[in-house]
Coordinates of C-alpha atoms in Angstrom, one line a residue:
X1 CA 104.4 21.0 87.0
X2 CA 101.2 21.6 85.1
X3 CA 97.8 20.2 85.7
X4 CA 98.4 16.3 85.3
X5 CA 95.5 14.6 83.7
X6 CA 94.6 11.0 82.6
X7 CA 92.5 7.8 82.1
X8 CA 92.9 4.9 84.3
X9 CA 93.0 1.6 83.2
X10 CA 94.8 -0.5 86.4
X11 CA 96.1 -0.2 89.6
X12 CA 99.9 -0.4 88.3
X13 CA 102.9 -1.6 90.1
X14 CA 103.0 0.9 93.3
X15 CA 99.5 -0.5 94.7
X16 CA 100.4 -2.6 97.6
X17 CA 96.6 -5.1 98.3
X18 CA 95.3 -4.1 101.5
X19 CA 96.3 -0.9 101.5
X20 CA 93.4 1.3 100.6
X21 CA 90.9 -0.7 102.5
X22 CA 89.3 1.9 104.4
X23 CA 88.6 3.4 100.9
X24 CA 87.5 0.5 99.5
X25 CA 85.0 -0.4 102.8
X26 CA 83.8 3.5 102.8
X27 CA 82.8 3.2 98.8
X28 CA 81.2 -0.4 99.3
X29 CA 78.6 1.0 102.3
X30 CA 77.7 4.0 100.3
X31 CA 77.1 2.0 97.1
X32 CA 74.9 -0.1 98.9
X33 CA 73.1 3.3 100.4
X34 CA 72.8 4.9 97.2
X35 CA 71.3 1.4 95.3
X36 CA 69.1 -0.1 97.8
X37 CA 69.0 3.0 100.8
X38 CA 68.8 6.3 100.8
X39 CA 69.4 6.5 97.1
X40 CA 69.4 9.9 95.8
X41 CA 70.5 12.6 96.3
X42 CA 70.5 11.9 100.4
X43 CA 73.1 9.1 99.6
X44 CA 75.1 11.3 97.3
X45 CA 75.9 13.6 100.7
X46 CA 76.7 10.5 102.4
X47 CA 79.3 8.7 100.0
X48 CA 81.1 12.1 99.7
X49 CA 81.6 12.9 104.1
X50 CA 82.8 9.2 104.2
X51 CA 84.9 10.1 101.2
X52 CA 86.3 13.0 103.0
X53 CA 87.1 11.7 106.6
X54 CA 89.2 8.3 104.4
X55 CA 91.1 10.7 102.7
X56 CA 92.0 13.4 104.8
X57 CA 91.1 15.9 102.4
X58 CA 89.2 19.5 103.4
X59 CA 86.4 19.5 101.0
X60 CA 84.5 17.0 98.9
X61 CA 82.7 19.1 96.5
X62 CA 80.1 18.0 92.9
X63 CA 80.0 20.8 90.7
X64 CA 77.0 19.7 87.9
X65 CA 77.1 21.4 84.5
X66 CA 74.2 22.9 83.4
X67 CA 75.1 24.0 80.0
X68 CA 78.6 24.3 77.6
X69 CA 78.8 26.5 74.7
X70 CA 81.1 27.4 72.9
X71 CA 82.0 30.7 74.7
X72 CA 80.9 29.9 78.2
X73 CA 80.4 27.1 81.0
X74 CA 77.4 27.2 83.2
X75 CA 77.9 24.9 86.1
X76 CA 75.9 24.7 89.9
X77 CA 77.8 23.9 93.6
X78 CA 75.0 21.0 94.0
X79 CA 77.1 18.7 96.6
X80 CA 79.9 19.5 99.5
X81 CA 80.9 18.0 102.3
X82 CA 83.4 20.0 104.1
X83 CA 85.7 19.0 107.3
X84 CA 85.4 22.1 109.0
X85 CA 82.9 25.2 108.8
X86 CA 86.0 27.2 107.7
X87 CA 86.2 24.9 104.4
X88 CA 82.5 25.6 103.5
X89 CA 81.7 26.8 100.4
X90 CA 78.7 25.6 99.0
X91 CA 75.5 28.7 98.9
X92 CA 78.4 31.2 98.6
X93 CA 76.9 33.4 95.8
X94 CA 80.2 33.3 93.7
X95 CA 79.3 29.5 92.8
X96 CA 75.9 29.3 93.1
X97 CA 74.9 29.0 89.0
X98 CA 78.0 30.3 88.2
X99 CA 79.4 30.7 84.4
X100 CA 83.1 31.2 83.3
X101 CA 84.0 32.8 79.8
X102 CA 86.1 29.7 78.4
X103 CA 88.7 31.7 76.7
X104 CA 91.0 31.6 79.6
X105 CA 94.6 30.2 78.8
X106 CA 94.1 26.6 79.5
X107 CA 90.7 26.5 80.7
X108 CA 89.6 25.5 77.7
X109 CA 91.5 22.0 77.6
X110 CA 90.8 21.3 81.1
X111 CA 86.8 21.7 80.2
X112 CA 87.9 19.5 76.7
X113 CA 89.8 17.0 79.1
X114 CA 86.9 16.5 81.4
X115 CA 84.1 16.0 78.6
X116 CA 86.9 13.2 77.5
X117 CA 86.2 11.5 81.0
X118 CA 89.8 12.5 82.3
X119 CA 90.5 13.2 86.2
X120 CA 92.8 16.1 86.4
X121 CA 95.2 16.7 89.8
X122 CA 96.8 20.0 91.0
X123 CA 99.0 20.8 93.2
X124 CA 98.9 24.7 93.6
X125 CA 102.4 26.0 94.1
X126 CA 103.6 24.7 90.6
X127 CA 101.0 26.3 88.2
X128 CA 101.5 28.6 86.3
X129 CA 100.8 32.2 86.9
X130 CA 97.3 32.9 85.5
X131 CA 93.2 32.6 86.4
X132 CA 94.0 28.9 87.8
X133 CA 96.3 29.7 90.3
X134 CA 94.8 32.8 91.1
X135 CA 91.3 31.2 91.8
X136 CA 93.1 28.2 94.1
X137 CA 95.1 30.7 96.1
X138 CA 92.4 32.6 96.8
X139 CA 90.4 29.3 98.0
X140 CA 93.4 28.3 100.2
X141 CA 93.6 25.6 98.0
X142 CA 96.7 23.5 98.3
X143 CA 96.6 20.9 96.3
X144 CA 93.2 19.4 94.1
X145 CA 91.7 16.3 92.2
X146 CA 88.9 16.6 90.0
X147 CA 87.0 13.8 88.5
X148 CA 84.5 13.9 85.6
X149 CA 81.4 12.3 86.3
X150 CA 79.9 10.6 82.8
X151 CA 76.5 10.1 82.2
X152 CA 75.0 8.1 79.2
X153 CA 79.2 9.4 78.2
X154 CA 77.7 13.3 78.5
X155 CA 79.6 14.7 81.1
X156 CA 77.6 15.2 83.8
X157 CA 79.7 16.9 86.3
X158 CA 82.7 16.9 88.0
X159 CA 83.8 15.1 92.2
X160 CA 86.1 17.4 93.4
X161 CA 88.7 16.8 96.3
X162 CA 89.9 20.0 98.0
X163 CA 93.1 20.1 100.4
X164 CA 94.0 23.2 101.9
X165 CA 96.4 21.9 104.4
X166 CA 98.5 19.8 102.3
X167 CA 100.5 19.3 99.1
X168 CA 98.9 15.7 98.3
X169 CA 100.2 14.1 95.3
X170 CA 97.3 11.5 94.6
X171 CA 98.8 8.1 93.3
X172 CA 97.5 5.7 90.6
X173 CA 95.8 3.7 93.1
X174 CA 93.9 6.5 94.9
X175 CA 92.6 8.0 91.8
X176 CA 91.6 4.4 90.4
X177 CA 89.2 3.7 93.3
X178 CA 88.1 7.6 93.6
X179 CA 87.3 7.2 90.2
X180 CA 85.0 4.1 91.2
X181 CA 83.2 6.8 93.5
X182 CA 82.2 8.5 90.4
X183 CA 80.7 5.8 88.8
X184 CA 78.6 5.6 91.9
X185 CA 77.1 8.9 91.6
X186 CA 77.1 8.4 88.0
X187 CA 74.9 5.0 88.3
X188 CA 72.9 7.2 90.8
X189 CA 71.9 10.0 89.0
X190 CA 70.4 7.2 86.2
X191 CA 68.8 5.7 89.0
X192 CA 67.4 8.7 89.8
X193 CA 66.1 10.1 86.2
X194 CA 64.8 6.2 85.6
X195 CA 62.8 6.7 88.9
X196 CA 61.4 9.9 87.9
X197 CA 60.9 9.0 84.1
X198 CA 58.7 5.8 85.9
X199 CA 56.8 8.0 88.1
X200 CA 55.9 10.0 85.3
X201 CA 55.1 7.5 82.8
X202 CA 52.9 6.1 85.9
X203 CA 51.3 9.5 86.1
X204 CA 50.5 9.5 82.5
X205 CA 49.4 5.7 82.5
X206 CA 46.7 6.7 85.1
X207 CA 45.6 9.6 83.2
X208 CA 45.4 8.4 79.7
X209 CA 45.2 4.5 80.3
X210 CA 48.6 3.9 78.7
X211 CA 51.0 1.0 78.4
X212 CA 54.6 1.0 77.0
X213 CA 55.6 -0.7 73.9
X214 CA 58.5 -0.9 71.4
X215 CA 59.8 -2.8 68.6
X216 CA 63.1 -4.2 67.5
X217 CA 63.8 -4.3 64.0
X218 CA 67.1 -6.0 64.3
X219 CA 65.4 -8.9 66.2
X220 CA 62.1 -8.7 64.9
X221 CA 61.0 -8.8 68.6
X222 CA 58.2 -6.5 69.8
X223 CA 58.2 -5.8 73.6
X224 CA 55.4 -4.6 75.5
X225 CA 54.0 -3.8 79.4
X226 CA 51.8 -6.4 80.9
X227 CA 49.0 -4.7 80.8
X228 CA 48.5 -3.5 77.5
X229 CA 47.5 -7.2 76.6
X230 CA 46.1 -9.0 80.0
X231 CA 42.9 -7.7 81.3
X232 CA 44.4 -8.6 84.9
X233 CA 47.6 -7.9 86.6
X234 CA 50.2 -10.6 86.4
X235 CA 53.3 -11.1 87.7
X236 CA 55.4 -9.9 85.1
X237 CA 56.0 -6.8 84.3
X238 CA 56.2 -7.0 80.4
X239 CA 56.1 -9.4 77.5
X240 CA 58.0 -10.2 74.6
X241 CA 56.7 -11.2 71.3
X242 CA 57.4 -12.3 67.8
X243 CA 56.2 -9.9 65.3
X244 CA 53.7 -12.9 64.3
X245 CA 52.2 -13.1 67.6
X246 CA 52.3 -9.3 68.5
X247 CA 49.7 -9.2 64.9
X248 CA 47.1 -12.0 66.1
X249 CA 46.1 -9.5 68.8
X250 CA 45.8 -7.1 66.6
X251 CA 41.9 -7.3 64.5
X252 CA 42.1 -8.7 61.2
X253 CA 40.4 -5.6 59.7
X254 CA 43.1 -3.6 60.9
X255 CA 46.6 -5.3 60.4
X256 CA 47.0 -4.5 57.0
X257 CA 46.3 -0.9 58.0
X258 CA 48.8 -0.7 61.0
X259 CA 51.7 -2.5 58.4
X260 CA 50.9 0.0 55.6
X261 CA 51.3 2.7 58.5
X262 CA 54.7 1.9 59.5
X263 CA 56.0 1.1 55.7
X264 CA 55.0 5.0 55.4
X265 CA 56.1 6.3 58.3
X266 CA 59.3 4.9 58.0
X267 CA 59.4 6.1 54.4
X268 CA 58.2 9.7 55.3
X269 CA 59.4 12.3 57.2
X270 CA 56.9 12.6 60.3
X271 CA 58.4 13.0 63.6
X272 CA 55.4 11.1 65.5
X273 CA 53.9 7.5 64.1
X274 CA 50.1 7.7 65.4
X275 CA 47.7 4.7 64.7
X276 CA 44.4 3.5 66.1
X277 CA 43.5 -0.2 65.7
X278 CA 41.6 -2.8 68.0
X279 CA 43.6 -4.7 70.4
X280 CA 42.5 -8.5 71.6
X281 CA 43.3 -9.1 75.4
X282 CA 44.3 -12.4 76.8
X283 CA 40.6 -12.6 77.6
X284 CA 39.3 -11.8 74.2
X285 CA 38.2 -8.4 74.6
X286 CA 38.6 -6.0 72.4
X287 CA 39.6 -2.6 72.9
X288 CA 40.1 0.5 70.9
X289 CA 43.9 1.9 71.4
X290 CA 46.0 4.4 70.0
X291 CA 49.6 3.8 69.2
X292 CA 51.9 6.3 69.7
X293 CA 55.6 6.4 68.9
X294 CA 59.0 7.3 67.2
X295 CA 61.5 6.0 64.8
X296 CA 65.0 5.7 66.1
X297 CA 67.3 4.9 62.9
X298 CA 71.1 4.1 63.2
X299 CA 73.5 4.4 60.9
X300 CA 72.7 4.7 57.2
X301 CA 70.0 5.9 58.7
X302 CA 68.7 1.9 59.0
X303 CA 65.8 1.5 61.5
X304 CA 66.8 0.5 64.5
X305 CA 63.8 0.6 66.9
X306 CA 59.9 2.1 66.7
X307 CA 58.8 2.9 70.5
X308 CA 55.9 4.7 72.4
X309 CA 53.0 4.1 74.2
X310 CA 49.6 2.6 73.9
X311 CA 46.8 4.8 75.0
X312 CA 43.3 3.6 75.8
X313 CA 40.7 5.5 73.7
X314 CA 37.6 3.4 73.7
X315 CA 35.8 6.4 75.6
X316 CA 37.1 8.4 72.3
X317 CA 35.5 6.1 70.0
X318 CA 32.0 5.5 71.7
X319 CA 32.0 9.4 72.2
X320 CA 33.2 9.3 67.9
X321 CA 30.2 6.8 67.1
X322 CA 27.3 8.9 69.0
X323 CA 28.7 12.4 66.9
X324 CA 28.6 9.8 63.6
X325 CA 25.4 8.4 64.4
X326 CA 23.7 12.0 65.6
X327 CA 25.2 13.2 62.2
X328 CA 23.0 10.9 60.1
X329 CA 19.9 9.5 62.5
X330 CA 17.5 11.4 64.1
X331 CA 18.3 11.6 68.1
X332 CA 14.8 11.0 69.8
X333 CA 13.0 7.9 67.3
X334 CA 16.8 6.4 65.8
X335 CA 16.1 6.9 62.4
X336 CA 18.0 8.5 59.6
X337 CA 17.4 12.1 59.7
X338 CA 16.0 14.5 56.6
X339 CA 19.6 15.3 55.0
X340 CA 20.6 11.9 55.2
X341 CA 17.4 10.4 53.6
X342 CA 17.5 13.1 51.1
X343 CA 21.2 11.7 50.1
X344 CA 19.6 8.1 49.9
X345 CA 16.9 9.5 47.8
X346 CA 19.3 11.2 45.5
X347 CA 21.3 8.1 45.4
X348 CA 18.7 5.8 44.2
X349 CA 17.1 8.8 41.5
X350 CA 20.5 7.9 40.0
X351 CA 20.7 4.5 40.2
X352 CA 17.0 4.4 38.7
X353 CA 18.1 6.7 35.5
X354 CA 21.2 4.1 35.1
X355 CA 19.5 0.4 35.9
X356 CA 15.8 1.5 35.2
X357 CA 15.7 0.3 38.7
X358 CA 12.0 1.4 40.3
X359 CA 11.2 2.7 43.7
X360 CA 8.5 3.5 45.6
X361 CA 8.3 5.8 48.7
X362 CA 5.5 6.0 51.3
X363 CA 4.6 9.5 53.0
X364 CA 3.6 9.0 56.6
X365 CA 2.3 10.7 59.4
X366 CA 0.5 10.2 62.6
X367 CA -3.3 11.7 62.8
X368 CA -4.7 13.9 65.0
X369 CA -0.7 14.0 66.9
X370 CA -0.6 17.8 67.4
X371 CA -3.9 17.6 69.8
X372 CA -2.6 14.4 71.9
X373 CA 0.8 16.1 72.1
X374 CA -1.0 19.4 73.5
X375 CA -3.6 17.1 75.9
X376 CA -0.8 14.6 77.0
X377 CA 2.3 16.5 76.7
X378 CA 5.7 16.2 75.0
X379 CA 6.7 13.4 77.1
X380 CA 3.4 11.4 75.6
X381 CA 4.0 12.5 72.1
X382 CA 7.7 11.2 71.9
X383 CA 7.5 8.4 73.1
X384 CA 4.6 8.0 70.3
X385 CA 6.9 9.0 67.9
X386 CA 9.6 6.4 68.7
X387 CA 7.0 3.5 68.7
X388 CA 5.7 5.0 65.6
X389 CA 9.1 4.3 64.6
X390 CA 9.6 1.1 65.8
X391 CA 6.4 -0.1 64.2
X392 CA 7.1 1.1 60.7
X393 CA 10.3 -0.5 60.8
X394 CA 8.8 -4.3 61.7
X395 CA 6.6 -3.6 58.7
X396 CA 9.7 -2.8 56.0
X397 CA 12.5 -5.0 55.1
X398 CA 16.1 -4.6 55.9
X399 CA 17.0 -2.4 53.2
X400 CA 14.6 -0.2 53.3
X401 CA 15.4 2.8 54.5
X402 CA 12.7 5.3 57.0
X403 CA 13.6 8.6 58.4
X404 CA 11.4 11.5 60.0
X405 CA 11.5 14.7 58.5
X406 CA 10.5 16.4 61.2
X407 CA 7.7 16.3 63.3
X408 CA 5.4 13.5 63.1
X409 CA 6.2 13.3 59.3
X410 CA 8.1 10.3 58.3
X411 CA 9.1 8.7 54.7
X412 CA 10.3 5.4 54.1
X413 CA 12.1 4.3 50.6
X414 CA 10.9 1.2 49.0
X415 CA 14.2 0.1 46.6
X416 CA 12.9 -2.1 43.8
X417 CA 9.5 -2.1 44.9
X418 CA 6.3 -1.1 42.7
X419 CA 2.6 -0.3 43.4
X420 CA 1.3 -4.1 44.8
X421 CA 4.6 -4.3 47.2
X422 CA 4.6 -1.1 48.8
X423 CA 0.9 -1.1 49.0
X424 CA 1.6 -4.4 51.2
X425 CA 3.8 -2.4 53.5
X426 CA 1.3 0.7 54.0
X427 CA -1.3 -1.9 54.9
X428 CA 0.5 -3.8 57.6
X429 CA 1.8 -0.4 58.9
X430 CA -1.6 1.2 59.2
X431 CA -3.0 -2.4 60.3
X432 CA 0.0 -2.1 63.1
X433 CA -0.5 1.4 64.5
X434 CA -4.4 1.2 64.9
X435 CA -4.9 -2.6 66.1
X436 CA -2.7 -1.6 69.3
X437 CA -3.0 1.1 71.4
X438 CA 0.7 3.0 72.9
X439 CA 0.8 2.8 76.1
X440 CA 2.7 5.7 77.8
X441 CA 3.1 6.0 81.5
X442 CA 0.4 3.2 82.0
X443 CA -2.1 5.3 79.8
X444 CA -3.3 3.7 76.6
X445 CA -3.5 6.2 73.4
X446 CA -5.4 4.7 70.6
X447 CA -3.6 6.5 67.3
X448 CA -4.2 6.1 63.5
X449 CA -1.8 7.1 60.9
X450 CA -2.3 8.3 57.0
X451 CA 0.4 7.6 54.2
X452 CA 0.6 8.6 50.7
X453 CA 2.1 6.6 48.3
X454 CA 4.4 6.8 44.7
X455 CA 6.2 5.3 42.6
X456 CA 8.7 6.2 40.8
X457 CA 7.9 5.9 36.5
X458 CA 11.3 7.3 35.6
X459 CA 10.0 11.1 35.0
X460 CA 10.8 12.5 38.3
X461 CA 14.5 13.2 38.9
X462 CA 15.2 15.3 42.0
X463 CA 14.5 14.0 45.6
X464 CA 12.5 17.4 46.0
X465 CA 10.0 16.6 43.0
X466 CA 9.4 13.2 44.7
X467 CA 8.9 14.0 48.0
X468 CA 6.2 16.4 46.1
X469 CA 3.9 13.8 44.9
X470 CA 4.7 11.4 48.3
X471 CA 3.2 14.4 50.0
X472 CA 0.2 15.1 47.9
X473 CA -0.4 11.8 48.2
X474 CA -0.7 11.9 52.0
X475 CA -2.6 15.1 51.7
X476 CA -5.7 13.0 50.0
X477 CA -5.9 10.9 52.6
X478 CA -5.8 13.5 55.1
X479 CA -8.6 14.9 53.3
X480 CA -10.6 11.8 52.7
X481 CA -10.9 10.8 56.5
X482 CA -7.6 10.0 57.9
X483 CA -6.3 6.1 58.6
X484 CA -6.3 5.2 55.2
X485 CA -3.6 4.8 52.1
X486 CA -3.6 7.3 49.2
X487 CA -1.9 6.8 46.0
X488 CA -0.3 9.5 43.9
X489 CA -1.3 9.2 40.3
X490 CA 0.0 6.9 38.4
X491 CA 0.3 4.0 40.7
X492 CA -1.4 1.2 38.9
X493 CA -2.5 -2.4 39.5
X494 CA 0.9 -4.7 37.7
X495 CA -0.2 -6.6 35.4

């Protein structure tokens, strides 16, 4: 008789009720060990010793594969329980990560049999010659039953019954509830990768801040963990929510952006779908997250489902802002810096040459700074500076834009102004440097400041000619005593 193999579907005519029930009694205790006990793999060892003692048989052996080709099987001894020491196997170095060439006379269909999900039974004496019988006489083995265990319908492995002291011809019955014993260990080793894929995500969650999500395209439905959305733990441990709702937490400014990301992802070829967008909590917070995920399509190639994670990456953004903000203001007073205020200047050069719009642009510094910064120190003279700063900037309106180009040199751009305006804004800055003293470390330091003044007539068209007259400008009033306004020719009363 060959290797008999098959699916089960019933318990057929010859099963008499009642008369497995030790089976039946060993398999309900270790499903309840391996769900709710011990779980895995400690469970695993238990199911297959009570296994062994009901049936009778010598060994109760798991052989998990480890990798299938088409020219070899790699498979592991994980699991035995064996009735005696003399039946022990398992750490022998013949099946520890052990591979077979396929190519054997039947060995092939058996493997083909078993990825099928079909149990296979032996009974030595009737093979024929070859590798199989070979490989059970030398293992004493009298009579075997082998059932695949299928994972996710991958076969995972294969429960093994070994007799070496009988010719047992398994019936219908036997093998139905044996094969129960392999869904067992089947629904444990889920179990198990769920467990560990939740400790991992949970490890990843507490790194980077992270919460599940996913969405269904077939229902529309977007599902989500708790705490991507509630600022405080609740009792449940996700949410589900209409694609409607799932968008008012979203920011307005950023829904069209997140909906014109998927429409392209999902037309592109991209592997990961990356977004960042501002998230409302239940709370009304806001925070900056990052979505993260991948397109699973179905047949056709029709989306079925768009799934990741949320990271938290509000950190990344504030640290984003200070880089822009360093990039265009200067660090110590909070104004823009030179290259950025030359940009401006540039910008409104042409604006002037297409609108005939005028400008004016004061030159500023503070008098007499490099001797207080060398009697008072650099702590004295930058904290000048920034309420130098300050002061200009209560003098000027909100479109005007200062900056400091280094030093205690500042220059602030007047948009639309001519010679009476910006006059009006050196005044009240000189009037508000010299009427109050700084006060620095509880020391007052009476300080005076000298601007130049110009306005553009439409001749000048580079920032660097401009800042030329600005600065000549400034230079007359150094030179005609300090705390005063000088204009650079050509700035006339308006008539």
């Amino acid at each position: 008789m060959p290797i008999q193999t098959g699916t089960f579907d019933g318990l057929g005519s010859s099963y008499e009720e009642g008369s497995n029930a030790a089976l039946l009694s060993a398999m309900a205790r270790s499903a309840e060990e391996l769900t709710s006990g011990k779980g895995w793999p400690e469970g695993v060892n238990d199911l297959l010793a009570a296994l062994g003692r009901v049936t009778g048989v010598s060994r109760v052996w798991i052989f998990q594969t480890l990798e299938l080709t088409d020219t070899h099987l790699t498979q592991n001894y994980t699991f035995e329980w064996a009735a005696a020491p003399r039946f022990k196997q398992i750490g022998m170095p013949m099946f520890s990560m052990f591979t077979n060439p396929i190519d054997r006379p039947g060995y092939r269909e058996m493997i083909r049999s078993r990825k099928n999900g079909e149990w296979q039974k032996v009974l030595t004496h009737e093979l024929e010659p070859g590798w199989l019988r070979d490989s059970q006489t030398v293992q004493r083995i009298k009579s075997m039953l082998t059932i695949p265990i299928m994972v996710d319908d991958e076969w995972w492995g294969t429960l093994g019954f070994d007799d070496c002291e009988r010719e047992y011809d398994w019936t219908d019955a036997e093998i139905a509830l044996l094969r129960t014993a392999g869904y067992l260990i089947a629904n444990a080793v889920l179990r198990d990768r769920l467990s560990a894929k939740r400790k991992q995500f949970e490890i990843l969650r507490r790194i980077t801040d992270s919460a599940a999500w996913s969405f269904d395209f077939t229902t529309g439905q977007l599902w989500c963990a708790a705490e991507l959305i509630h600022s405080v733990p609740m009792p449940t441990e996700n949410i589900n929510l209409s694609l409607r709702a799932a968008l008012r937490l979203v920011h307005p400014l950023d829904r069209h952006g997140l909906l014109q990301s998927v429409r392209e992802h999902m037309a592109g070829d991209k592997d990961v779908f990356r977004q960042d967008l501002r998230l409302f909590t239940d709370c009304g917070d806001m925070r900056w997250m990052e979505l993260i995920g991948n397109l699973r399509r179905g047949a056709g190639g029709r989306p079925e489902q768009l799934a990741g994670i949320a990271v938290d990456i509000r950190a990344r953004k504030q640290e984003e802002e200070r880089l822009r903000e360093e990039a265009v203001t200067d660090p110590l007073t909070g104004v823009l810096n030179r290259r950025m205020f030359w940009r401006e200047l540039q910008s409104q050069l042409e604006h002037g040459v297409d609108r005939g719009s005028p400008f004016a642009v004061l030159m500023l510094d503070i008098d007499n700074f490099k001797t207080l910064n060398d009697t008072y120190g650099h702590h004295a003279g930058d904290v000048i500076l920034g309420g130098f700063a300050e002061r200009c900037a209560s003098a000027v309106r909100s479109q005007d834009v200062i900056a400091r180009l280094g030093g205690d040199e500042f220059v602030i751009l007047l948009p639309g102004e001519r010679c009476q305006a910006a006059r009006g804004v050196a005044e009240r800055i000189l009037e508000s440097v010299s009427s109050t003293p700084f006060v620095v470390d509880g020391r007052e330091h009476t300080v005076t400041s000298s601007i130049g003044l110009y306005v553009h007539d439409g001749t000048l068209t580079t920032p660097a000619r401009v800042l030329e007259r600005a600065d000549a400008a400034l230079y007359r009033a150094k030179r005609e005593g300090r705390n005063r306004l000088s204009e650079a020719d050509g700035c006339r009363p308006e008539k």
